[in-house]
Structures are given as structure tokens and as C-alpha cells.
Short mmCIF file of C-alpha atoms in Angstrom, two decimals:
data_model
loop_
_atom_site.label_atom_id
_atom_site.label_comp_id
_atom_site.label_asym_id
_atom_site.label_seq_id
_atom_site.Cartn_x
_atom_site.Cartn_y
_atom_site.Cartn_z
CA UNK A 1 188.89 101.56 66.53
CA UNK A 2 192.67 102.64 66.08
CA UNK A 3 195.28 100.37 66.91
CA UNK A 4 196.92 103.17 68.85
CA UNK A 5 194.16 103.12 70.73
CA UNK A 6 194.61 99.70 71.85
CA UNK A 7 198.36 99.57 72.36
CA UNK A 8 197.68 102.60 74.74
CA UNK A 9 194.78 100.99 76.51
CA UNK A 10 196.62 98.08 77.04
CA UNK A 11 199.83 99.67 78.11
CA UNK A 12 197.64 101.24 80.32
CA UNK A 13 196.23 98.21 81.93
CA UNK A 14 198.84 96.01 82.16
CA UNK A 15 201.16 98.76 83.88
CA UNK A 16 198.60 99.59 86.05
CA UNK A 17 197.43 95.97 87.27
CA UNK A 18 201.47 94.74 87.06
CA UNK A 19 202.27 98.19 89.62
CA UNK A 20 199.46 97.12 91.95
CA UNK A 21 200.83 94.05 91.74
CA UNK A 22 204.20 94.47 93.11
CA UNK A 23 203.06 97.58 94.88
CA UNK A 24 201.06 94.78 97.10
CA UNK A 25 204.91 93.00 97.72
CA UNK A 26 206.43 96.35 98.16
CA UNK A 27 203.90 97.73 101.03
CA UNK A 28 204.00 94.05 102.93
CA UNK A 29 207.69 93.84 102.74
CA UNK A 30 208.22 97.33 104.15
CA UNK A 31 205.45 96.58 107.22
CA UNK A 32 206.98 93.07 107.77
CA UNK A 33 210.72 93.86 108.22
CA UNK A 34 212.12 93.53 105.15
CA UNK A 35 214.51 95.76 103.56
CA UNK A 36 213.15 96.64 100.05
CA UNK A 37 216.05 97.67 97.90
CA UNK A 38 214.14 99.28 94.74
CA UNK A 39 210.40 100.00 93.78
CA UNK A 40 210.50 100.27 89.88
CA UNK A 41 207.47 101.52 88.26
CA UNK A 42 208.54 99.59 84.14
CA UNK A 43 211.25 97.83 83.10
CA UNK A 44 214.38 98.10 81.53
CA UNK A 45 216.89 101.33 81.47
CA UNK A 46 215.93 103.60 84.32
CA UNK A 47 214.99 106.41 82.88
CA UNK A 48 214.18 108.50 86.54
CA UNK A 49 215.26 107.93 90.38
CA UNK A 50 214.93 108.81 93.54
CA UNK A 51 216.42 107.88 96.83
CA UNK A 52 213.86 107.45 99.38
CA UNK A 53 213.65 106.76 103.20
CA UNK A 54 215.59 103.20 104.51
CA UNK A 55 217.89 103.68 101.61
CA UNK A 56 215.01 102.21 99.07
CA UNK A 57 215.30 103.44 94.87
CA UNK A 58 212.32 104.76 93.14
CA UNK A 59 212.49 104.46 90.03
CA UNK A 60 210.39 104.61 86.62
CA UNK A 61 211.93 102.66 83.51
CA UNK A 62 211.50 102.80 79.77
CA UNK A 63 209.58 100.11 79.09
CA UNK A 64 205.90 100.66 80.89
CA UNK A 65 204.74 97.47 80.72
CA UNK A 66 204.55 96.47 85.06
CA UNK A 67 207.28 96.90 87.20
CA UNK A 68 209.32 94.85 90.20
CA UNK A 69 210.75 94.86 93.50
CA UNK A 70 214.05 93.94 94.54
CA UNK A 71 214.63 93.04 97.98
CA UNK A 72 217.43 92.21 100.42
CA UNK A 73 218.59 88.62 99.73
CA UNK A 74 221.41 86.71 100.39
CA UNK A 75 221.05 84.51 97.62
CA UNK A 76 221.25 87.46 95.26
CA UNK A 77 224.02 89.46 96.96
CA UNK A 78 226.40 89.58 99.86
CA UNK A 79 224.65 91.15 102.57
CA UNK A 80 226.58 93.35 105.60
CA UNK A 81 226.24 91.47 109.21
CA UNK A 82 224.52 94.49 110.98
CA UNK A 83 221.38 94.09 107.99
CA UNK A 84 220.74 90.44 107.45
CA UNK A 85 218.09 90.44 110.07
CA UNK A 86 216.37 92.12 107.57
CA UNK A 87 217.07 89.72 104.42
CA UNK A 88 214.22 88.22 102.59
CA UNK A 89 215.18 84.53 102.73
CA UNK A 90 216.08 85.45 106.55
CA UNK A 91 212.61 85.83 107.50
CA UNK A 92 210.21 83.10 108.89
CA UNK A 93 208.17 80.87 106.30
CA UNK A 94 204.97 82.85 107.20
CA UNK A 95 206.41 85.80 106.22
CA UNK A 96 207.70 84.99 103.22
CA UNK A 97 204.60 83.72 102.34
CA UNK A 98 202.59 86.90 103.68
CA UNK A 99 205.04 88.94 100.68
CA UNK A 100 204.07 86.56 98.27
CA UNK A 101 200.60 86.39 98.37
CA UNK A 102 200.49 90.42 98.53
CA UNK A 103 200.69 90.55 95.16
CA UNK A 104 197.92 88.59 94.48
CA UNK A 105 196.06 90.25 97.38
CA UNK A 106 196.37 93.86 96.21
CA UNK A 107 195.19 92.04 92.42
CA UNK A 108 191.91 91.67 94.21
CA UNK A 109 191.67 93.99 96.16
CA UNK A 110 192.02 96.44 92.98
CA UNK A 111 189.14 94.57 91.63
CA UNK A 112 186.90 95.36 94.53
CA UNK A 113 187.80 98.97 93.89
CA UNK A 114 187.37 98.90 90.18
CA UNK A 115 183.82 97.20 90.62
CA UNK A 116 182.97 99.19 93.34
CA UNK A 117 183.18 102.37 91.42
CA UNK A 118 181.38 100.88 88.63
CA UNK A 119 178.78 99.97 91.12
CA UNK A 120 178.74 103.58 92.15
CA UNK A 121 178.52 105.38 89.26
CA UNK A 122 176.15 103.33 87.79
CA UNK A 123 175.55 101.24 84.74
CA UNK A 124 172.85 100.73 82.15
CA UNK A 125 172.29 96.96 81.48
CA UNK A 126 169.68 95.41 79.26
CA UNK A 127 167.82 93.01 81.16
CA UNK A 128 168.29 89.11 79.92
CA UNK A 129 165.08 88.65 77.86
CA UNK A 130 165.43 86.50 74.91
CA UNK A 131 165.36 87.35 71.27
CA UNK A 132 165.41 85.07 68.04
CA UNK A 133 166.21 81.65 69.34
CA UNK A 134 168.24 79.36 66.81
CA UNK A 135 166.26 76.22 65.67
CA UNK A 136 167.57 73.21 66.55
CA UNK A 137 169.47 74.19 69.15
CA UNK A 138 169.85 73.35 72.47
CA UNK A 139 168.16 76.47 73.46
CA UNK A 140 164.72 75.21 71.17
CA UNK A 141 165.16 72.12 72.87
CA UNK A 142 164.57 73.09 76.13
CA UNK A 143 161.35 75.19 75.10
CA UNK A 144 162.79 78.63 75.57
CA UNK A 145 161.09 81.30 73.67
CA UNK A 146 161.40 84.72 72.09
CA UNK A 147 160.78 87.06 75.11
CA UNK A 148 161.51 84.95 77.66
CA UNK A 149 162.92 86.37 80.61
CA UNK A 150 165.59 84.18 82.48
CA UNK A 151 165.61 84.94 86.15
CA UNK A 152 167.57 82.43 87.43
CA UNK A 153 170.13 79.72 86.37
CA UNK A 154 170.94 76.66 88.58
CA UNK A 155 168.84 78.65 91.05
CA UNK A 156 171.41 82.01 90.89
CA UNK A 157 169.27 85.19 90.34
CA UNK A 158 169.97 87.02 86.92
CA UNK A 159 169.27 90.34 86.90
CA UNK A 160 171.49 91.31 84.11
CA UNK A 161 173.15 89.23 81.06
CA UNK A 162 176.40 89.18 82.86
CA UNK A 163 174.75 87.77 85.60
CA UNK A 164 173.24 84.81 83.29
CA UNK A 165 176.87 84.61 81.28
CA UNK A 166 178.40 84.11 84.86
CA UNK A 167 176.32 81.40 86.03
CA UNK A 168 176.50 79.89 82.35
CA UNK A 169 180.73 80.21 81.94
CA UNK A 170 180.40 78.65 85.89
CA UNK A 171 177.90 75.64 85.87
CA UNK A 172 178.00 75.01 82.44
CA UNK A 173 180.41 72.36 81.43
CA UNK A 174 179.76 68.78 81.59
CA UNK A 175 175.92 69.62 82.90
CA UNK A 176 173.55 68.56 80.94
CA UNK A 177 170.38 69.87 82.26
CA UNK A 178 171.29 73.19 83.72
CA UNK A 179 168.02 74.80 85.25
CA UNK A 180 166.99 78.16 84.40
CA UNK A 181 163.89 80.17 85.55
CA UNK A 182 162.20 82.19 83.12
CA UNK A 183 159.19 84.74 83.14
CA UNK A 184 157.29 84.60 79.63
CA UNK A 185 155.58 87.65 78.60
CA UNK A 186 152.50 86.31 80.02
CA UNK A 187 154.47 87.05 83.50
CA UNK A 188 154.64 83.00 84.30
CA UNK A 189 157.46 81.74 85.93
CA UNK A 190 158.91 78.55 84.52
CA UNK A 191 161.39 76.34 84.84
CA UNK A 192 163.61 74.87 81.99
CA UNK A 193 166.42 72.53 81.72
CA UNK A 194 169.14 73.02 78.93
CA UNK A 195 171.59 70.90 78.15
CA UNK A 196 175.20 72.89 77.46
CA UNK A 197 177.23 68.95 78.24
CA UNK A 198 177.35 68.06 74.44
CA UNK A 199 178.17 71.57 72.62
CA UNK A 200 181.22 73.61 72.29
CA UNK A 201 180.10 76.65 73.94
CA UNK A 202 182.75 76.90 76.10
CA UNK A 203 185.78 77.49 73.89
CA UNK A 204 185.29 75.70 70.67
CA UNK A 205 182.32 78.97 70.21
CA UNK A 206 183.59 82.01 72.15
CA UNK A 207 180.27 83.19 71.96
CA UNK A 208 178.33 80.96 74.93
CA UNK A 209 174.80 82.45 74.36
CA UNK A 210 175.15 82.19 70.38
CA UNK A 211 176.34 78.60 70.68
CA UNK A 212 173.44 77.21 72.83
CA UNK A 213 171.12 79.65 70.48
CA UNK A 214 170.06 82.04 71.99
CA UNK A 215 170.19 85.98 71.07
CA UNK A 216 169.85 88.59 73.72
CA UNK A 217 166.34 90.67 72.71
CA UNK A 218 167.16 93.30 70.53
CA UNK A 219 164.88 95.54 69.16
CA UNK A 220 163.20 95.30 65.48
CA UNK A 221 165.00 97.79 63.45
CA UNK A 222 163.63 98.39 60.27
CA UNK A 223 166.97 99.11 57.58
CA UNK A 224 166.78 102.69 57.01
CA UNK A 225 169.86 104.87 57.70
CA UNK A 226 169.55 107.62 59.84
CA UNK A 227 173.18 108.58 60.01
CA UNK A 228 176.34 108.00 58.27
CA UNK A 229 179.89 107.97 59.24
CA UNK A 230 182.00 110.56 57.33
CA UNK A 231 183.85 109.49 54.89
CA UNK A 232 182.86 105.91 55.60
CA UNK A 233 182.46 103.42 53.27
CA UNK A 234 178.96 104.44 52.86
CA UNK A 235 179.48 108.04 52.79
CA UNK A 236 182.14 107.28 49.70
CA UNK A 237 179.42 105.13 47.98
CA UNK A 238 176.54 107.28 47.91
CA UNK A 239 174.44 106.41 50.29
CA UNK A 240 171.92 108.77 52.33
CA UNK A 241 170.41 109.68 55.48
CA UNK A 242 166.72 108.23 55.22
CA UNK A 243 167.64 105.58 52.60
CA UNK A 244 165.55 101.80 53.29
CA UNK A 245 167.94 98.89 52.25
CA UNK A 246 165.97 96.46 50.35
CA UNK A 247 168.40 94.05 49.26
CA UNK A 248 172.07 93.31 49.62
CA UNK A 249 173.86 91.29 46.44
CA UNK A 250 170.73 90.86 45.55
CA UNK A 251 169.86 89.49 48.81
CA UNK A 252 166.33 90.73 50.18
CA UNK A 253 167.11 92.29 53.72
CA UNK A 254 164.12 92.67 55.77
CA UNK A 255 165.77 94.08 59.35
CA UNK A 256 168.36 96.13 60.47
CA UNK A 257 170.40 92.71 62.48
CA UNK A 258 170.69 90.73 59.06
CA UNK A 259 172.11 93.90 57.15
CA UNK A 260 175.07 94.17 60.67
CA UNK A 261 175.53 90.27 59.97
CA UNK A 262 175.65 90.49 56.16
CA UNK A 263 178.47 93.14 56.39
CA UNK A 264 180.65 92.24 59.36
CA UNK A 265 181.58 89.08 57.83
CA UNK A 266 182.87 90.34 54.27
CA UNK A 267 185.68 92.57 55.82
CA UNK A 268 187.25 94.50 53.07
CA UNK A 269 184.90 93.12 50.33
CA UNK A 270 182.94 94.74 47.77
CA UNK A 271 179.23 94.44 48.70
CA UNK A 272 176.04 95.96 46.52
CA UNK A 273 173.27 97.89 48.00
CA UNK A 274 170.39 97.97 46.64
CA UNK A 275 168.18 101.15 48.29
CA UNK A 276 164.84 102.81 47.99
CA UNK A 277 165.02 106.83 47.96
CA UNK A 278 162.28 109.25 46.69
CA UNK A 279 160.42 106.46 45.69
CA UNK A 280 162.68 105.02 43.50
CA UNK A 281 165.57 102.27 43.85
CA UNK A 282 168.99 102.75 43.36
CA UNK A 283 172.28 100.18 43.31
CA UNK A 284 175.55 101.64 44.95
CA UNK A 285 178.11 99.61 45.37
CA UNK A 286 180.78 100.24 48.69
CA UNK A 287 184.35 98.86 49.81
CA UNK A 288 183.28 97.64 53.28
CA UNK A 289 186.14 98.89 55.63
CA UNK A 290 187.75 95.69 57.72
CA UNK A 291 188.44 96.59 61.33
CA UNK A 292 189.24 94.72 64.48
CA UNK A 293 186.43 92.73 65.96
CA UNK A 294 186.66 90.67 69.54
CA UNK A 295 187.39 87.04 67.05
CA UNK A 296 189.09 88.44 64.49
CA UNK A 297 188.61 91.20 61.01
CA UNK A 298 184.81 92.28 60.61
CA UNK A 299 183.67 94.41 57.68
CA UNK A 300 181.98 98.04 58.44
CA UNK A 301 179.78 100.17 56.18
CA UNK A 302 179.57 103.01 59.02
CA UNK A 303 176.14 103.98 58.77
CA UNK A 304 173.71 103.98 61.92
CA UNK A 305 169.91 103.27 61.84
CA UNK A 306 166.74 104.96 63.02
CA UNK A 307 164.77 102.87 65.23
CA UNK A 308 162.14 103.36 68.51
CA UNK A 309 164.49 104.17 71.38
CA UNK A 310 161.53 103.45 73.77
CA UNK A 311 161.33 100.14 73.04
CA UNK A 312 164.99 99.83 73.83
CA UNK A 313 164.49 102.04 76.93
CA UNK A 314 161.79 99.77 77.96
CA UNK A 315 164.28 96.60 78.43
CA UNK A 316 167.05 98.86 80.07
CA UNK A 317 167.48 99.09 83.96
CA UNK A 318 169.74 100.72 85.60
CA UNK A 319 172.41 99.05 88.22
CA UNK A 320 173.72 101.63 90.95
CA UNK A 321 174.48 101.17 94.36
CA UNK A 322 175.02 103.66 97.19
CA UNK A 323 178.62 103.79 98.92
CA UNK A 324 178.18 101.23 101.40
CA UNK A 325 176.11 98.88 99.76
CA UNK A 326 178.37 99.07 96.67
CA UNK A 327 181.32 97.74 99.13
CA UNK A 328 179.10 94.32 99.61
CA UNK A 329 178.24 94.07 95.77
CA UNK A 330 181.89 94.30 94.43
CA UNK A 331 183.47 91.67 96.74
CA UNK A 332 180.59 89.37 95.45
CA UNK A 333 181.29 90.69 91.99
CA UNK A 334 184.83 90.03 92.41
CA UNK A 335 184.97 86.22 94.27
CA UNK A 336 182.40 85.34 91.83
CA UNK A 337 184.70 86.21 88.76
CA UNK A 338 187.70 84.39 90.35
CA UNK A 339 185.98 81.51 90.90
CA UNK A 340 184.45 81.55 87.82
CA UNK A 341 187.94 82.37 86.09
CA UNK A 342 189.65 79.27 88.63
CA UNK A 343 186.89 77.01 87.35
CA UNK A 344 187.52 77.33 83.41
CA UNK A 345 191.19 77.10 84.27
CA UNK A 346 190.63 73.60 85.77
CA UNK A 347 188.39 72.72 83.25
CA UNK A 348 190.75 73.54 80.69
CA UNK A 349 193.64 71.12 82.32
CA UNK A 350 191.20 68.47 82.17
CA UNK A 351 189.58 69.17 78.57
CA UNK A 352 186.12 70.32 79.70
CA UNK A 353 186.79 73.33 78.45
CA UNK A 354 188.60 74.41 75.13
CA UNK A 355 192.28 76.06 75.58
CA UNK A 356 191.01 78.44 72.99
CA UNK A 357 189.42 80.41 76.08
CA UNK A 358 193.06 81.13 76.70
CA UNK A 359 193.74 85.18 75.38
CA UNK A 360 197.33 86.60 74.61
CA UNK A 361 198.29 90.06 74.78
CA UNK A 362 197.22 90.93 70.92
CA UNK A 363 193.47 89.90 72.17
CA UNK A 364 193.69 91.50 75.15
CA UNK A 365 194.72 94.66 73.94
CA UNK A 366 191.77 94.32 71.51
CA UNK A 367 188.95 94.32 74.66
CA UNK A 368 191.48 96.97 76.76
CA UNK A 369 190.70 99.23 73.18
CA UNK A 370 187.41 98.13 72.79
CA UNK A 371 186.15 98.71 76.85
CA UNK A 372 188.39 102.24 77.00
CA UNK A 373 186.49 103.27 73.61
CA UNK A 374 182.53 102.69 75.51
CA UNK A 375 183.66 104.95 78.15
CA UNK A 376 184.51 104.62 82.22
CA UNK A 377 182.67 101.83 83.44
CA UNK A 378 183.53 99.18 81.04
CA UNK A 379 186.55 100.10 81.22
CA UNK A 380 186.70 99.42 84.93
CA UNK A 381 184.82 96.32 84.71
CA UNK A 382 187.66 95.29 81.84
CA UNK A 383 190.39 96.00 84.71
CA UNK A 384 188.42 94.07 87.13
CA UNK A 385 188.40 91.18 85.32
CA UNK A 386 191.92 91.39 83.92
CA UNK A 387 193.42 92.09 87.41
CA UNK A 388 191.36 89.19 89.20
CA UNK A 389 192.78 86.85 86.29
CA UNK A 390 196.28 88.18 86.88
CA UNK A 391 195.60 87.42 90.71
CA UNK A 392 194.98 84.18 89.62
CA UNK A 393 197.80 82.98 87.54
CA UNK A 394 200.29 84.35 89.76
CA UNK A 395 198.97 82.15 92.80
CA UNK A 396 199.49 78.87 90.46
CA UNK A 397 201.88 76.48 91.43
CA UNK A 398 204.29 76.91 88.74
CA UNK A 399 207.82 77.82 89.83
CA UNK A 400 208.96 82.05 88.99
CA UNK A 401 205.64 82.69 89.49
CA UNK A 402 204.78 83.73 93.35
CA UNK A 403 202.61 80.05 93.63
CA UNK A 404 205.72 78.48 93.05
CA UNK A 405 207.66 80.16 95.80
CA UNK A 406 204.63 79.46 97.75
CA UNK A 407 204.96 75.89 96.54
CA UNK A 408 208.44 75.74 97.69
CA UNK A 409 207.88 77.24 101.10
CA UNK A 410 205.25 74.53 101.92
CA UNK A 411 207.50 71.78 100.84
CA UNK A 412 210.45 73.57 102.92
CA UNK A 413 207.65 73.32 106.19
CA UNK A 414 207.07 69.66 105.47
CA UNK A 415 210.67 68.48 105.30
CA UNK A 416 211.92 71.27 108.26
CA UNK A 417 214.68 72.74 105.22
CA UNK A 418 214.21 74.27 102.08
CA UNK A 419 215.32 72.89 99.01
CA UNK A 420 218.76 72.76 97.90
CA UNK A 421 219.96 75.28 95.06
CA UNK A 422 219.87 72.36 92.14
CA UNK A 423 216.30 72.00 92.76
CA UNK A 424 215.01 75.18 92.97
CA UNK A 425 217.18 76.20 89.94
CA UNK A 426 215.81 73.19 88.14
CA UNK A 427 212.36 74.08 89.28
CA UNK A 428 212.65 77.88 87.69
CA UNK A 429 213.50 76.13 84.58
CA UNK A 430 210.65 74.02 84.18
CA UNK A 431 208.46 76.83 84.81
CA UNK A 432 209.78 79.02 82.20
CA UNK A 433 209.49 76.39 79.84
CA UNK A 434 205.52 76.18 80.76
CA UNK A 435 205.32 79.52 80.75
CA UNK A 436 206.91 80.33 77.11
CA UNK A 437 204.54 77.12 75.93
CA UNK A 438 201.75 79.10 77.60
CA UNK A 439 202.50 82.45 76.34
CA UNK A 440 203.36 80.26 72.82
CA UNK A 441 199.45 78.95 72.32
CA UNK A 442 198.05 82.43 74.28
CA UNK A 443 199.97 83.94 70.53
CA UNK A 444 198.47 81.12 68.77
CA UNK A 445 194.94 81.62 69.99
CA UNK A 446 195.56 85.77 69.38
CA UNK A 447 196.66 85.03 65.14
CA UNK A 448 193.70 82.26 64.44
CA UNK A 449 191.76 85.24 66.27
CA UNK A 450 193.11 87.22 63.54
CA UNK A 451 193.18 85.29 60.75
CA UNK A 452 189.42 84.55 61.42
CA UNK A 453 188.36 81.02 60.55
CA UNK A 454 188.01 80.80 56.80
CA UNK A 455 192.15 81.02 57.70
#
């Protein structure tokens, strides 16, 4: 994966969630009365406009990272007699607030659109049976087994492993005997309580499942290569189409999963590979190539393995809904991911959860690449996500952000006047200040990514 391709797909996102965004203001403003002075798709130097009806600019500017709206206000400007019926800060409280919360509004309401066409088109999901589980983890304690199928956690059907990661990242912290259903192979249903209060799945680990042991069922893949990347590292080295991997560094390998592990984490290192062709063994030796992974550099070899596809088929379903019914299944979707995202939020302010959940824009543009380069529908479930958490952080209480106004509104209904100039100007301050320490550890969080955690 290029890192074109992620500066593009995340250029792409964030303009698109940051227009729908102020789109929502825009369209509100408009209906409720209020004169709307400019629509800019981008910031910066207006690089196109376009006078439209009521006297409002279109415009698109050079930098296409969101947008704004400006609207009538006589706090901003001098505004003529005959229009300040029309002014922003002229308009009743409920108003006001109706604009404000647009923006968050249309954030959702894009994620109901974005899950409803995934819903639509369909998606192939494997279905949450176990593989390997860890020893001595909390996983092993609670009896859960290779092939193991969890239906259920805290009494939420699973149908898929974003289902069970949902109801993990949502009841998880601080419980320490979370119930989940499983099926065994034998087909018995059984319940089984882990215990997620006294591990640090839910930050410390970015990877929940891996942290309380468990590994999604994958199938056993013996390591022979069926294809090779060209000019990979592999390709350069040597290496062949229908050669069996014994050993790598001298290290026996006996399935496909401990070769993937071996190489992603010796990014950029020289690895040998010991190989068995025509009956013979061979040792080639190959620069692994270091690329961007989801927590930082992983090494590639770029070779692909054979393996029974209908074993894999076997564990696949399919998850497709018709029109209508799709319409039901992404509002779920969606208030279940903004609760879920509201949740670790809170938990985070009160150390349940680690602030290294918290993702800057260099991560972000790492899953925008990663979800464009799988194709439509995780790309739209990225969005989804991105634009429900962008609802979100807008509606907190934090002054420049559209909470804050809302924040100020309710405390001008409680004392019958708003607040005076000194205080709201004091207010914005404080709020940029969290922000820029937000946005500071988000860039912190992005580089340790990075960096990876040998530093």
C-alpha cells in the first residue's frame, strides 16, 4: 500500500464527512430563516465561485480538507436594518440550537446511508468461531476452545466478528465476568464467563481479541507458495511457485500463520528461507520489504499460499439485506457504533480505557488507505464509522466546537441572557487549548504507531 494512496483516501474522507458536515448547518440555516452568506466546499484561497440565489457564495477552495459556512451575524459584521431579522445570533435559542446540531445530524445520518448500502450490496463475513486460543489467558480461563462458536456476548447475538468486537469494545471494561454463549462443534450451547476487568485489551493492546487470547478460526495452511508478487522480495530472492518452507533462520515452520508472523515483525530485515523444491532443499536469503501496517512498520515477503478454499468457504456467510429491511439494520448499525464510540470516550476520561485508543490523522489515513484498497464496502463501513465519530466529537461540550455553542445556549436559557463577550472569548480559548493538547497526543499516539514498540 502506497502512501499516495492513503493521503488520497483520506483527503477523500475527511472532505467528504467535513462537507456533510456543514452541508447539515447550511440546509437548516437556509429552511430556518437564516441568511447563509457562503457555502465553501475546502479551505483557504478560493480557487472557484459562484453567486447563487438569496445572495449566498459557492465556493470550492484550495485546500480540500472540509469546508464551512458563514452566516449573517452581528457579532462578526455590521448588518443593514432591513436584514437583521435574519441574523444568526438574532434567532431564538431553539433555533440556534436546531443549526448546531445539523451538523452532527447529517454526520449520522451519512452513516445510515453508508451502512445501508453496505447492507445492500452485501458483505462476506467469516462467522466468529474460534481458532488457536493463547494459554494462559483469560480466554483459557474461561474454558473456551478451538472451534467454538460465540453466539452471544452479555446476551447480544453475534452473528459476525464485528458483532462480537462490538459487544466486547462496549461491555468490556471494568467487567469481569462478561457472558458469552458459544456452540462447540458438538452443536452444544454453552455459556462462559470471561473476565476482560484486569487486562489491557482496551488500549494498552489495540488488538481486543488477541489480548484476551483468542484468534479468529483461520484455516490450516500448509507453507507452500502458490504465487509470488513480482518483483517482491521473494521474487528477487529466488523463490518459486510450489516451493514448501521448512524452516525460517533456521527456525522449523510448520504452517502458513507462523511463516505471516515470523515476517511481519522483521520489517526491512534480512531473513533466510530454507525451502524444499524437486526434492531437494535450498537456502535463499530475501530483504523483507517494510510497509505500513494498522500499529506501525510490518515486514512483507509478497508471496501468497495454496490452501483448501472450501474450508474457508465453509465458515463464510454472507450479510445482505433487501432495501427496506437494510433501512432498519443501518440505524441499529449506526446508534450501536455511537454508543459504543461515546462509551470508550467516557471511559477514557475516567482511565478505564487507555488514551492510546485515541487515532490522529497519520493513523487514520492508514485505515482510509487500507479500507479504499479491499474495495467498496469497507470502505463505506470505514466512512461510517469515521463520520459517526466526527458526529460525536463535535456534540462535546468543549467551546469552538458546535457542543460548546450548545453549551453556551443552555447556560444563556438558565440565566434568561447570554454570556457576555469576555466569557465566551475566554471560553474559545480554553477550548483551543484542549483541542491542540488533543490533536498533540492524537500525533503522539500516530508516531509510537510508527515507530512500533521496540521504539
Amino acid at each position: 500500500m502506497s502512501v499516495l494512496t492513503n493521503i488520497i483516501a483520506f483527503i477523500v474522507a475527511l472532505g467528504l464527512l467535513v462537507t456533510v458536515h456543514e452541508f447539515g448547518h447550511f440546509w437548516v440555516a437556509r429552511r430556518l430563516g437564516v441568511k447563509v452568506l457562503r457555502f465553501s466546499v475546502g479551505f483557504g484561497r478560493v480557487i472557484w465561485r459562484r453567486q447563487g440565489a438569496d445572495g449566498t457564495e459557492y465556493a470550492l477552495s484550495a485546500i480540500p480538507l472540509g469546508g464551512y459556512v458563514k452566516m449573517l451575524d452581528e457579532r462578526e459584521e455590521d448588518v443593514p436594518e432591513h436584514e437583521r431579522h435574519r441574523a444568526f445570533n438574532r434567532k431564538p435559542l431553539w433555533v440556534r440550537n436546531a443549526i448546531l446540531f445539523a451538523g452532527p445530524g447529517f454526520n449520522f445520518l451519512f452513516a445510515v446511508v453508508a451502512y445501508w448500502a453496505m447492507f445492500v450490496i452485501g458483505t462476506t463475513e467469516l462467522k466468529p468461531v474460534l481458532g488457536d486460543i493463547a494459554p494462559e489467558s483469560a480466554a483459557a480461563a474461561a474454558g473456551l476452545e478451538r472451534g467454538d462458536r460465540i453466539r452471544a456476548v452479555a446476551g447480544e447475538p453475534t452473528a459476525t466478528w464485528d458483532d462480537v468486537l462490538m459487544q466486547l469494545l462496549s461491555e468490556g471494561p471494568g467487567n469481569r465476568a462478561l457472558a458469552l454463549t458459544v456452540e462447540t462443534p458438538e452443536g452444544r450451547e454453552q455459556e462462559r464467563f470471561l473476565d476482560v476487568a484486569s487486562i489491557g485489551a482496551f488500549g494498552e493492546e489495540p488488538d481486543v481479541l488477541g489480548a484476551l487470547g483468542i484468534r479468529p478460526w483461520r484455516p490450516e495452511v500448509e507453507p507452500v507458495i502458490a504465487e509470488l508478487m513480482p518483483d517482491g522480495p521473494a521474487a528477487r530472492a529466488g523463490l518459486a511457485a510450489g516451493d514448501e518452507i521448512i524452516a525460517v533462520d533456521d527456525q522449523p515452520v510448520g504452517q502458513w500463520r507462523a511463516l505471516v508472523e515470523y515476517v511481519r515483525a522483521r520489517p526491512g530485515e534480512e531473513v533466510a528461507f530454507t525451502v524444499r523444491r524437486d526434492g531437494g532443499e535450498r537456502r535463499l536469503e530475501a530483504v523483507l520489504e517494510s510497509v505500513a501496517g494498522p500499529d506501525g512498520p510490518i515486514g512483507r515477503l509478497g508471496v501468497s499460499p495454496r490452501f483448501d478454499r472450501s474450508a474457508l468457504e465453509g465458515m463464510q456467510q454472507t450479510v445482505q439485506y433487501g432495501p427496506l429491511a437494510a433501512v432498519a439494520e443501518a440505524t441499529g448499525a449506526t446508534w450501536e457504533a455511537g454508543v459504543v464510540t461515546l462509551k470508550m470516550l467516557v471511559r477514557m476520561v475516567t482511565g478505564e480505557a487507555s488514551v492510546k485508543n485515541l487515532s490522529g490523522p497519520i493513523n487514520i489515513a492508514q485505515y482510509a488507505g487500507q479500507s479504499a484498497e479491499l474495495g467498496v464496502v469497507p470502505f463505506l463501513r470505514f466512512l461510517a464509522i469515521v463520520s459517526i465519530s466526527l458526529g460525536i466529537l463535535n456534540l462535546l461540550p468543549v467551546p469552538v466546537l458546535d457542543g460548546g455553542h450548545l453549551l453556551f445556549n443552555g447556560i444563556e436559557w438558565v440565566r434568561g441572557r447570554p454570556l457576555s463577550e469576555a466569557a465566551q472569548v475566554a471560553g474559545q480559548q480554553i477550548g483551543l487549548l484542549l483541542l491542540g493538547l488533543l490533536m498533540a497526543l492524537a500525533f503522539y499516539n500516530d508516531i509510537a504507531r510508527l515507530i512500533g514498540p521496540s521504539g
